[in-house]
XYZ file of C-alpha atoms in Angstrom:
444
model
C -25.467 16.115 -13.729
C -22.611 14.909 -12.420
C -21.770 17.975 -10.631
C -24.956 17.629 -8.692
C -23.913 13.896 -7.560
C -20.968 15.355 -6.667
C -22.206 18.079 -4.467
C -24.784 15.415 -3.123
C -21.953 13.473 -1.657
C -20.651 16.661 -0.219
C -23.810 16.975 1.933
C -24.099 13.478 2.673
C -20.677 13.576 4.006
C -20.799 16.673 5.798
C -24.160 15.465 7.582
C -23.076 11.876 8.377
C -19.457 12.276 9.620
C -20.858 13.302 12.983
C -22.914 10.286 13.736
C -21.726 7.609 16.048
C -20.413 5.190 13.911
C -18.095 8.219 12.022
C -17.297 9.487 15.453
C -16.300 6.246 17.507
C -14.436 4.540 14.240
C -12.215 7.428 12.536
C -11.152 5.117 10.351
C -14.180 5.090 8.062
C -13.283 8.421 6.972
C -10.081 7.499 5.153
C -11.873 4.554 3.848
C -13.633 7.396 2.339
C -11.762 8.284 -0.779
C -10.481 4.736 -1.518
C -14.363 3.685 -1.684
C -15.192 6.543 -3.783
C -12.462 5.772 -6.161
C -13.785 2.939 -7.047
C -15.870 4.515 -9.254
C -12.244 5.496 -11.026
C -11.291 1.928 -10.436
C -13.778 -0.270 -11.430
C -17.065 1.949 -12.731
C -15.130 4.370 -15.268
C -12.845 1.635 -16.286
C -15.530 -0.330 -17.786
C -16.971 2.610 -19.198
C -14.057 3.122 -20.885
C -13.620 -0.495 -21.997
C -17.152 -0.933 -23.072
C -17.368 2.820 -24.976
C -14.648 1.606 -26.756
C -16.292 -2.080 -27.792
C -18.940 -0.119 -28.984
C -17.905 2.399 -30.892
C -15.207 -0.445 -32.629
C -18.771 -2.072 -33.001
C -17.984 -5.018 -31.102
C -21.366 -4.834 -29.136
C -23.547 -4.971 -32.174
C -23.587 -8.711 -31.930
C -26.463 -9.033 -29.468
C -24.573 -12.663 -28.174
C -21.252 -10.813 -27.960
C -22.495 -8.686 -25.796
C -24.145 -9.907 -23.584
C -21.045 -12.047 -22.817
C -19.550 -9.318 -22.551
C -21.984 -7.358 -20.207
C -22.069 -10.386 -17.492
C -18.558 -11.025 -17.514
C -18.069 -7.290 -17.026
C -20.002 -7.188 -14.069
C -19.068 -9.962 -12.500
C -15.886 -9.100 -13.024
C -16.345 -6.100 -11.189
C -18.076 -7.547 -8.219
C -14.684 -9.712 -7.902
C -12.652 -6.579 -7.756
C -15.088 -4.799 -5.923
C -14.590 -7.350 -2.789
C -10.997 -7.496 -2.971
C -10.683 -3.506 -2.904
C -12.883 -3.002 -0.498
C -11.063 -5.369 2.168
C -8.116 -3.992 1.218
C -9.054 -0.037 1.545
C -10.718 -1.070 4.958
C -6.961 -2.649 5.907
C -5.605 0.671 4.464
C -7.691 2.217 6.836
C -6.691 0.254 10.046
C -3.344 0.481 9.004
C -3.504 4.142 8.819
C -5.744 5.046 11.585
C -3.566 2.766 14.582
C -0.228 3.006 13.566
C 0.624 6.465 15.139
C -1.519 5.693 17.841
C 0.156 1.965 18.412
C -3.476 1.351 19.217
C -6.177 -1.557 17.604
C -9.956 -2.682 18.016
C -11.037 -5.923 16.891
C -14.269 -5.055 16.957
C -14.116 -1.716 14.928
C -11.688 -3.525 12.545
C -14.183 -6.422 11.536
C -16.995 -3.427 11.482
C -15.273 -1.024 9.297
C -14.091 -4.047 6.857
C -17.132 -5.616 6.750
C -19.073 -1.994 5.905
C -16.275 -1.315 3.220
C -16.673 -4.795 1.377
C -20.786 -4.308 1.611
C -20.339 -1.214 -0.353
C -17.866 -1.677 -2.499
C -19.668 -4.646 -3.984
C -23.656 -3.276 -3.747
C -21.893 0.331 -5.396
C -20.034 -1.620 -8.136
C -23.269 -3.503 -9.107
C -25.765 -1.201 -9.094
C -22.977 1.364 -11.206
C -21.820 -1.122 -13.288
C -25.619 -1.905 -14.698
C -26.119 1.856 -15.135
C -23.063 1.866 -17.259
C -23.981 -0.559 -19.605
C -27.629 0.441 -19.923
C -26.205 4.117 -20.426
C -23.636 2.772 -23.215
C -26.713 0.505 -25.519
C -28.790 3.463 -24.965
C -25.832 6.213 -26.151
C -24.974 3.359 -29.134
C -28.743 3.289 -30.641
C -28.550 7.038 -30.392
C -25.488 7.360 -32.214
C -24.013 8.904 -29.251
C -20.508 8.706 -28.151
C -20.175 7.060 -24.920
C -17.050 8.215 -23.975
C -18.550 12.067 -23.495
C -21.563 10.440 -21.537
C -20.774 7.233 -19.783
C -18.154 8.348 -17.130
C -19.689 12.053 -16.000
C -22.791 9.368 -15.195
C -20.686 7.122 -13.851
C -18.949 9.916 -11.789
C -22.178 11.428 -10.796
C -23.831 8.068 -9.297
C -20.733 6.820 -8.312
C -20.363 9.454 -5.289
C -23.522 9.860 -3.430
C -24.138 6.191 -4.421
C -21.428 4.718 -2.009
C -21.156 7.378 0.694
C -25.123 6.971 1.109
C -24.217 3.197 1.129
C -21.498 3.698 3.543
C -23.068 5.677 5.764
C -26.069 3.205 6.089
C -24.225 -0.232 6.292
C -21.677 1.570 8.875
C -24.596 2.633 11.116
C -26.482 -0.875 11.031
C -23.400 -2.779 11.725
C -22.419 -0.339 14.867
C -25.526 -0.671 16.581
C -25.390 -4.269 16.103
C -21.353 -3.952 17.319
C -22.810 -2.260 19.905
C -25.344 -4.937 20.786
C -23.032 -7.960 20.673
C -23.836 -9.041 17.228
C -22.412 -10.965 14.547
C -23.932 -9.492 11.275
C -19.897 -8.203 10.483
C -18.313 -11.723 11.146
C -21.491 -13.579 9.133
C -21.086 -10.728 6.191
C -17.017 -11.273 5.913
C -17.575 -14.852 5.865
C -20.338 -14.844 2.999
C -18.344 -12.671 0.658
C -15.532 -14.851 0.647
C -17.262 -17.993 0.293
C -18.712 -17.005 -3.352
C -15.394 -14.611 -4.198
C -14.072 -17.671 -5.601
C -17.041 -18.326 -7.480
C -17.111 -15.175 -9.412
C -12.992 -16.032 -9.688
C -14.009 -18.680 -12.057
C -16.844 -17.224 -13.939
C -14.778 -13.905 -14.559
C -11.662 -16.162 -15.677
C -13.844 -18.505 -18.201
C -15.617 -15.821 -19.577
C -12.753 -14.681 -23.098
C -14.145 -10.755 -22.781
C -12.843 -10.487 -19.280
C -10.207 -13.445 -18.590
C -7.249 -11.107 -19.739
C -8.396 -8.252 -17.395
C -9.228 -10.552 -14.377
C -5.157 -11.622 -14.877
C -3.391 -8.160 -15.571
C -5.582 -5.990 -14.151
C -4.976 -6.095 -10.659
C -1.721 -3.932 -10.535
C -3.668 -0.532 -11.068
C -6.759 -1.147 -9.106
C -4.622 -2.115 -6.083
C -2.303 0.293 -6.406
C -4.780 3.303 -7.271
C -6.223 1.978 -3.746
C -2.989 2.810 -1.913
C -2.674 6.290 -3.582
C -6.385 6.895 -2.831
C -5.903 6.223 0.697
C -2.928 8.463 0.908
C -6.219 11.085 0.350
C -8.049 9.761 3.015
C -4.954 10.077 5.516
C -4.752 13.927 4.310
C -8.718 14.036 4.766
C -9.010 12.516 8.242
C -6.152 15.324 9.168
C -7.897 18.152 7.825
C -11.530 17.249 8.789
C -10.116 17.517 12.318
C -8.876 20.787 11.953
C -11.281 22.495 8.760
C -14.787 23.268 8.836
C -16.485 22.209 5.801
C -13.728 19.885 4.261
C -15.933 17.347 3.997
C -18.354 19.357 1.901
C -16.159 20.305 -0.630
C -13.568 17.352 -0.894
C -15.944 15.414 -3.052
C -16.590 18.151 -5.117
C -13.081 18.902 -6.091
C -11.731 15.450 -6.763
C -14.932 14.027 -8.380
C -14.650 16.660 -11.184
C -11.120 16.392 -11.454
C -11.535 12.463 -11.726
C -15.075 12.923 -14.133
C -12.446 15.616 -16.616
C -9.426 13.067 -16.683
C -11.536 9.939 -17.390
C -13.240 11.997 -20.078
C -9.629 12.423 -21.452
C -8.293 9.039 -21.250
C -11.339 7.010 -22.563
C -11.198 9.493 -25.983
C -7.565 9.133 -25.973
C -8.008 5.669 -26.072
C -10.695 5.528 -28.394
C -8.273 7.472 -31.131
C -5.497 5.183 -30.664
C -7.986 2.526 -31.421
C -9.082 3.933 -34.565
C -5.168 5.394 -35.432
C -3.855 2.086 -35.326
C -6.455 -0.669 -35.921
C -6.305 -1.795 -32.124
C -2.344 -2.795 -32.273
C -0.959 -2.062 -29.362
C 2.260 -1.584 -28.616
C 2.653 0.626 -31.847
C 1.600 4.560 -31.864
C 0.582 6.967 -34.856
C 3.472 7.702 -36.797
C 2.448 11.343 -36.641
C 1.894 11.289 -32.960
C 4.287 9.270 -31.348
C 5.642 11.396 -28.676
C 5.144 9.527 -25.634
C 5.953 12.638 -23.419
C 5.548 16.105 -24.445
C 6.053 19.350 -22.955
C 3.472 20.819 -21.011
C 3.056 23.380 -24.021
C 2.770 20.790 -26.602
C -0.047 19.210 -24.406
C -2.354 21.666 -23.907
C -1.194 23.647 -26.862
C 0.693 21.741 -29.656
C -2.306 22.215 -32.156
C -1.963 25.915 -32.380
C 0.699 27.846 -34.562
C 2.043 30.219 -31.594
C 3.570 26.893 -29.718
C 4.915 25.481 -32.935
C 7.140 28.370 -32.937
C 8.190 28.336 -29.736
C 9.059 25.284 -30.025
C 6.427 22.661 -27.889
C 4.778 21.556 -30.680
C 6.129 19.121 -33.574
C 3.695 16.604 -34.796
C -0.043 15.679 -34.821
C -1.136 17.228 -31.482
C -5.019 16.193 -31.499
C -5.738 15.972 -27.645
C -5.025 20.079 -26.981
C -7.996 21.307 -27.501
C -10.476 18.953 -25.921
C -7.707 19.337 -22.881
C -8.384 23.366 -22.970
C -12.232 22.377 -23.127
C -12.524 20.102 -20.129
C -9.686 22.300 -18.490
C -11.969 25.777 -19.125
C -15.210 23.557 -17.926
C -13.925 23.721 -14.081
C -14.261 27.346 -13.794
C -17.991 27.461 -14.089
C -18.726 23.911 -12.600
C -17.127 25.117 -9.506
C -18.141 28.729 -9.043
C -22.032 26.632 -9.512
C -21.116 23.826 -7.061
C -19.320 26.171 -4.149
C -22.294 28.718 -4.392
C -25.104 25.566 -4.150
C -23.244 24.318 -1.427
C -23.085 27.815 0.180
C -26.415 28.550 0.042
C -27.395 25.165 0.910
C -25.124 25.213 3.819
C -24.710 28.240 5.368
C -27.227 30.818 3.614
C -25.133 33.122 1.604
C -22.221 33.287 -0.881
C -18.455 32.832 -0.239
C -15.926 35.331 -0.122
C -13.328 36.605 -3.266
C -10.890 35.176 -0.925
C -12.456 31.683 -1.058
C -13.683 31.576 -4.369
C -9.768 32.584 -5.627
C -7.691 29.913 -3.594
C -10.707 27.265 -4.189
C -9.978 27.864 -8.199
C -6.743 28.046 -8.065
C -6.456 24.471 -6.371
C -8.866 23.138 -8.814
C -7.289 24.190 -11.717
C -3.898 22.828 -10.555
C -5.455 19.883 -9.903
C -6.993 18.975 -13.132
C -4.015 20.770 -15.277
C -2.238 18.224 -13.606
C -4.162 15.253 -14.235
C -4.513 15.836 -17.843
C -0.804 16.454 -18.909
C -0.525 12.780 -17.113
C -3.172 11.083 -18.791
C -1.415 12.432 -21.935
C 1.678 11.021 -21.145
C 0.016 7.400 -18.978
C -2.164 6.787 -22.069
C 0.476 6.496 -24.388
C 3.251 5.039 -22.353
C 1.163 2.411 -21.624
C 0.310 1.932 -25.120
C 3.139 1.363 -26.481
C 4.059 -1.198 -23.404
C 1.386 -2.827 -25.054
C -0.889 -2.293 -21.916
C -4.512 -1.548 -22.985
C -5.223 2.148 -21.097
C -8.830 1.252 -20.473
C -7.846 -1.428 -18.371
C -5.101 0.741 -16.469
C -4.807 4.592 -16.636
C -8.176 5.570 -15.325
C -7.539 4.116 -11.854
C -4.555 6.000 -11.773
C -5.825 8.928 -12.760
C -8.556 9.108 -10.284
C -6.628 8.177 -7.922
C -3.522 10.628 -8.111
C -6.604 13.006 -8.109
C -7.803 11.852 -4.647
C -4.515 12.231 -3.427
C -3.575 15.889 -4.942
C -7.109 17.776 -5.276
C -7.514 16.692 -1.321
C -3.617 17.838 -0.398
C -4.819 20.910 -2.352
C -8.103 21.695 -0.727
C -6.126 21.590 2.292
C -3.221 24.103 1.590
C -6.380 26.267 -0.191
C -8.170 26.136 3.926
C -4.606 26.412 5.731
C -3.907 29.682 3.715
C -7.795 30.593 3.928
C -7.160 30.369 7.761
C -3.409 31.790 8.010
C -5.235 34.885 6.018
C -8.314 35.098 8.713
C -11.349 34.505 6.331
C -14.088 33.965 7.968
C -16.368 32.288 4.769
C -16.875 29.073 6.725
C -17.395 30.700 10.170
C -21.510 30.131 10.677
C -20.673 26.178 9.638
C -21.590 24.330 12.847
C -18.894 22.743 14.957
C -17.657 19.035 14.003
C -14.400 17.098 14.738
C -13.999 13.273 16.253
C -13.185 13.955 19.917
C -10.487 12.565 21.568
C -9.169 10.335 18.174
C -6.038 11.377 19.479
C -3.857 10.693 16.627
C 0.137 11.803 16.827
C 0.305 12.729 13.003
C -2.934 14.553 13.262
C -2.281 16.286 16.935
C 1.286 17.762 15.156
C -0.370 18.820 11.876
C -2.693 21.115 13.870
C -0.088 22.225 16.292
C 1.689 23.692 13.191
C -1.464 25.212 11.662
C -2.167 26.915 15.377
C 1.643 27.725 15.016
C 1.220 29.919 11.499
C -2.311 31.349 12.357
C -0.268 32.758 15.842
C 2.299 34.242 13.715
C -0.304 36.225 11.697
């Protein structure tokens, strides 16, 4: 399921990055992965914190929680708002600076279109989640295995549909010498301060609305590091856009699996005291072997294992899941796309950069999860956004080395994809970054 969201944003994204408003303001496109990671951010998050209320039992009291359901999502719209201005800054920032270049205009359009859909995306997700979570508790379900693929799967197509909409209605009115930008800037942060107060009065959310700004805003930056590497290779690669969701949604949907169940143990291991870890699992950083490994006998003897090692083999699960949630995804979008299936070539490097990427995400969320921990910071709150967001930022820098070398080798996979590009963006970084591709495919 949410593979399929996942491959749905893929199409949305390939179809809409060549209409006007995509074409005329570049900068939505690195607003792209920022806005998508808010479903890391802000979405999985409270999954996470709400599958762990519940299975604690902490939601059973119907008063408790529905306290706790309206000061989660207003809490959410709060940090919705705030993200969303500042990925659309991110975006400006990123988009003018190597052209020495700005737009007044496109900057209160693209701002105004980010905030809009960060806060109608947060919403709308945020309500799934907790429906999703009652529904898994009076099934006796665990909601950490089901709430954040949902959330994931939503999450995607949810806000690029969004995007794509609001960003076209507030062009043509740019375009038409209207004000709906200006009037929708204003509005927001009239009542931000208004859901300031609720969020901060309301005891299930106070604590989060105070120390949980640090990894929301700085998952943001990291995310739109991604989007800078996107906007690049979308000017150069055919079909980057199709697959870009792909590979860092299921990266992000396998990690926040992880973390939440990770959480949930250290919960139960230690009666909810944080700061202190199971005395048989204490090792704040293992190897590599003793993460993915440490439960069997072979890596005992070789030395990575050494204590209670009970994340390994849900980490081989989840890391073994990629292989035939991709090969389904790349041949949909194939077939979807283009009308037959990609090449060995394709296929290998595509793999290859998936599996790197979510290898790499789950040896950190072993050690972020724990560190954090024992700093006494609750991981719900704090390593998802990370997580997601160091996946933005490496399963996008991946895709692209898997299409540089896919191009530097001459396969053709891609070839019947129509043409695409933003004409005449005219941006230094990007201009230099395909003079150097050109560059390798000449030596060939």
């Amino acid at each position: 399921m949410a593979g399929c969201g996942m491959v749905g944003a893929g199409l949305i994204l390939e179809f809409v990055q060549n209409w006007p408003a995509f074409v005329n303001v570049p900068e939505i496109i690195i607003v792209v992965p920022p806005l998508l990671g808010l479903k890391g951010n802000l979405e999985m998050t409270l999954a996470a914190r709400m599958s762990t209320a519940s299975n604690l039992g902490h939601l059973d009291d119907k008063k408790v929680a529905a306290s706790t359901t309206i000061g989660n999502l207003i809490l959410v719209q709060c940090q919705g708002i705030v993200v969303g201005f500042l990925a659309s800054l991110c975006g400006l920032a990123m988009g003018w600076l190597p052209i020495a270049k700005a737009n007044y205009e496109q900057a209160l359009l693209l701002c105004a279109s980010a905030i809009v859909t960060a806060s109608l995306a947060s919403f709308v997700l945020a309500l799934i989640m907790v429906i999703v979570i009652v529904i898994a508790r009076k099934c006796n379900c665990n909601p950490d295995n089901i709430a954040t693929p949902i959330a994931a799967s939503l999450g995607d197509i949810t806000t690029l549909g969004l995007l794509a909409w609001i960003s076209d209605i507030l062009y043509t009115d740019y375009n038409t010498g209207g004000y709906k930008a200006q009037i929708i800037i204003g509005g927001y942060f009239l009542v931000l301060p208004l859901f300031l107060a609720l969020a901060y009065n309301n005891e299930h959310v106070s604590e989060v609305l105070r120390v949980g700004w640090t990894p929301v805003l700085m998952a943001m930056l990291i995310a739109s590091g991604g989007g800078f590497v996107l906007e690049m290779a979308v000017e150069h690669f055919k079909g980057v856009t199709l697959f870009a969701p792909v590979m860092n949604g299921s990266g992000g949907d396998l990690v926040g699996i992880q973390a939440s169940r990770m959480t949930t143990y250290l919960n139960k291991a230690t009666n909810s005291l944080l700061g202190t870890l199971p005395e048989d699992d204490n090792n704040i950083c293992p190897t590599p072997c003793s993460s993915f490994f440490g439960d069997l006998p072979l890596c005992n003897k070789c030395g990575g294992g050494g204590g209670k090692q009970p994340h390994g083999m849900p980490a081989r699960v989840l890391l073994m899941l990629l292989f035939p949630g991709h090969i389904l995804f790349v041949f949909i979008i194939f077939f979807v796309k283009i009308g037959y299936s990609p090449s060995f070539l394709f296929m290998f490097f595509y793999l290859i950069a998936a599996f790197l990427q979510v290898a790499v995400l789950l040896y950190l969320a072993q050690f972020l999860v724990y560190w954090m921990w024992k700093r006494g910071t609750d991981p719900d709150n704090a390593a998802i956004p990370y997580l997601t967001a160091i996946g933005d930022l490496v399963g996008t820098s991946l895709l692209a080395l898997a299409f540089i070398l896919l191009e530097v080798m001459g396969d053709q996979s891609l070839v019947d994809l129509p043409a695409h590009g933003h004409p005449a963006v005219g941006h230094n970084v990007t201009e230099a970054l395909n003079a150097t591709i050109s560059h390798l495919t000449e030596l060939h």
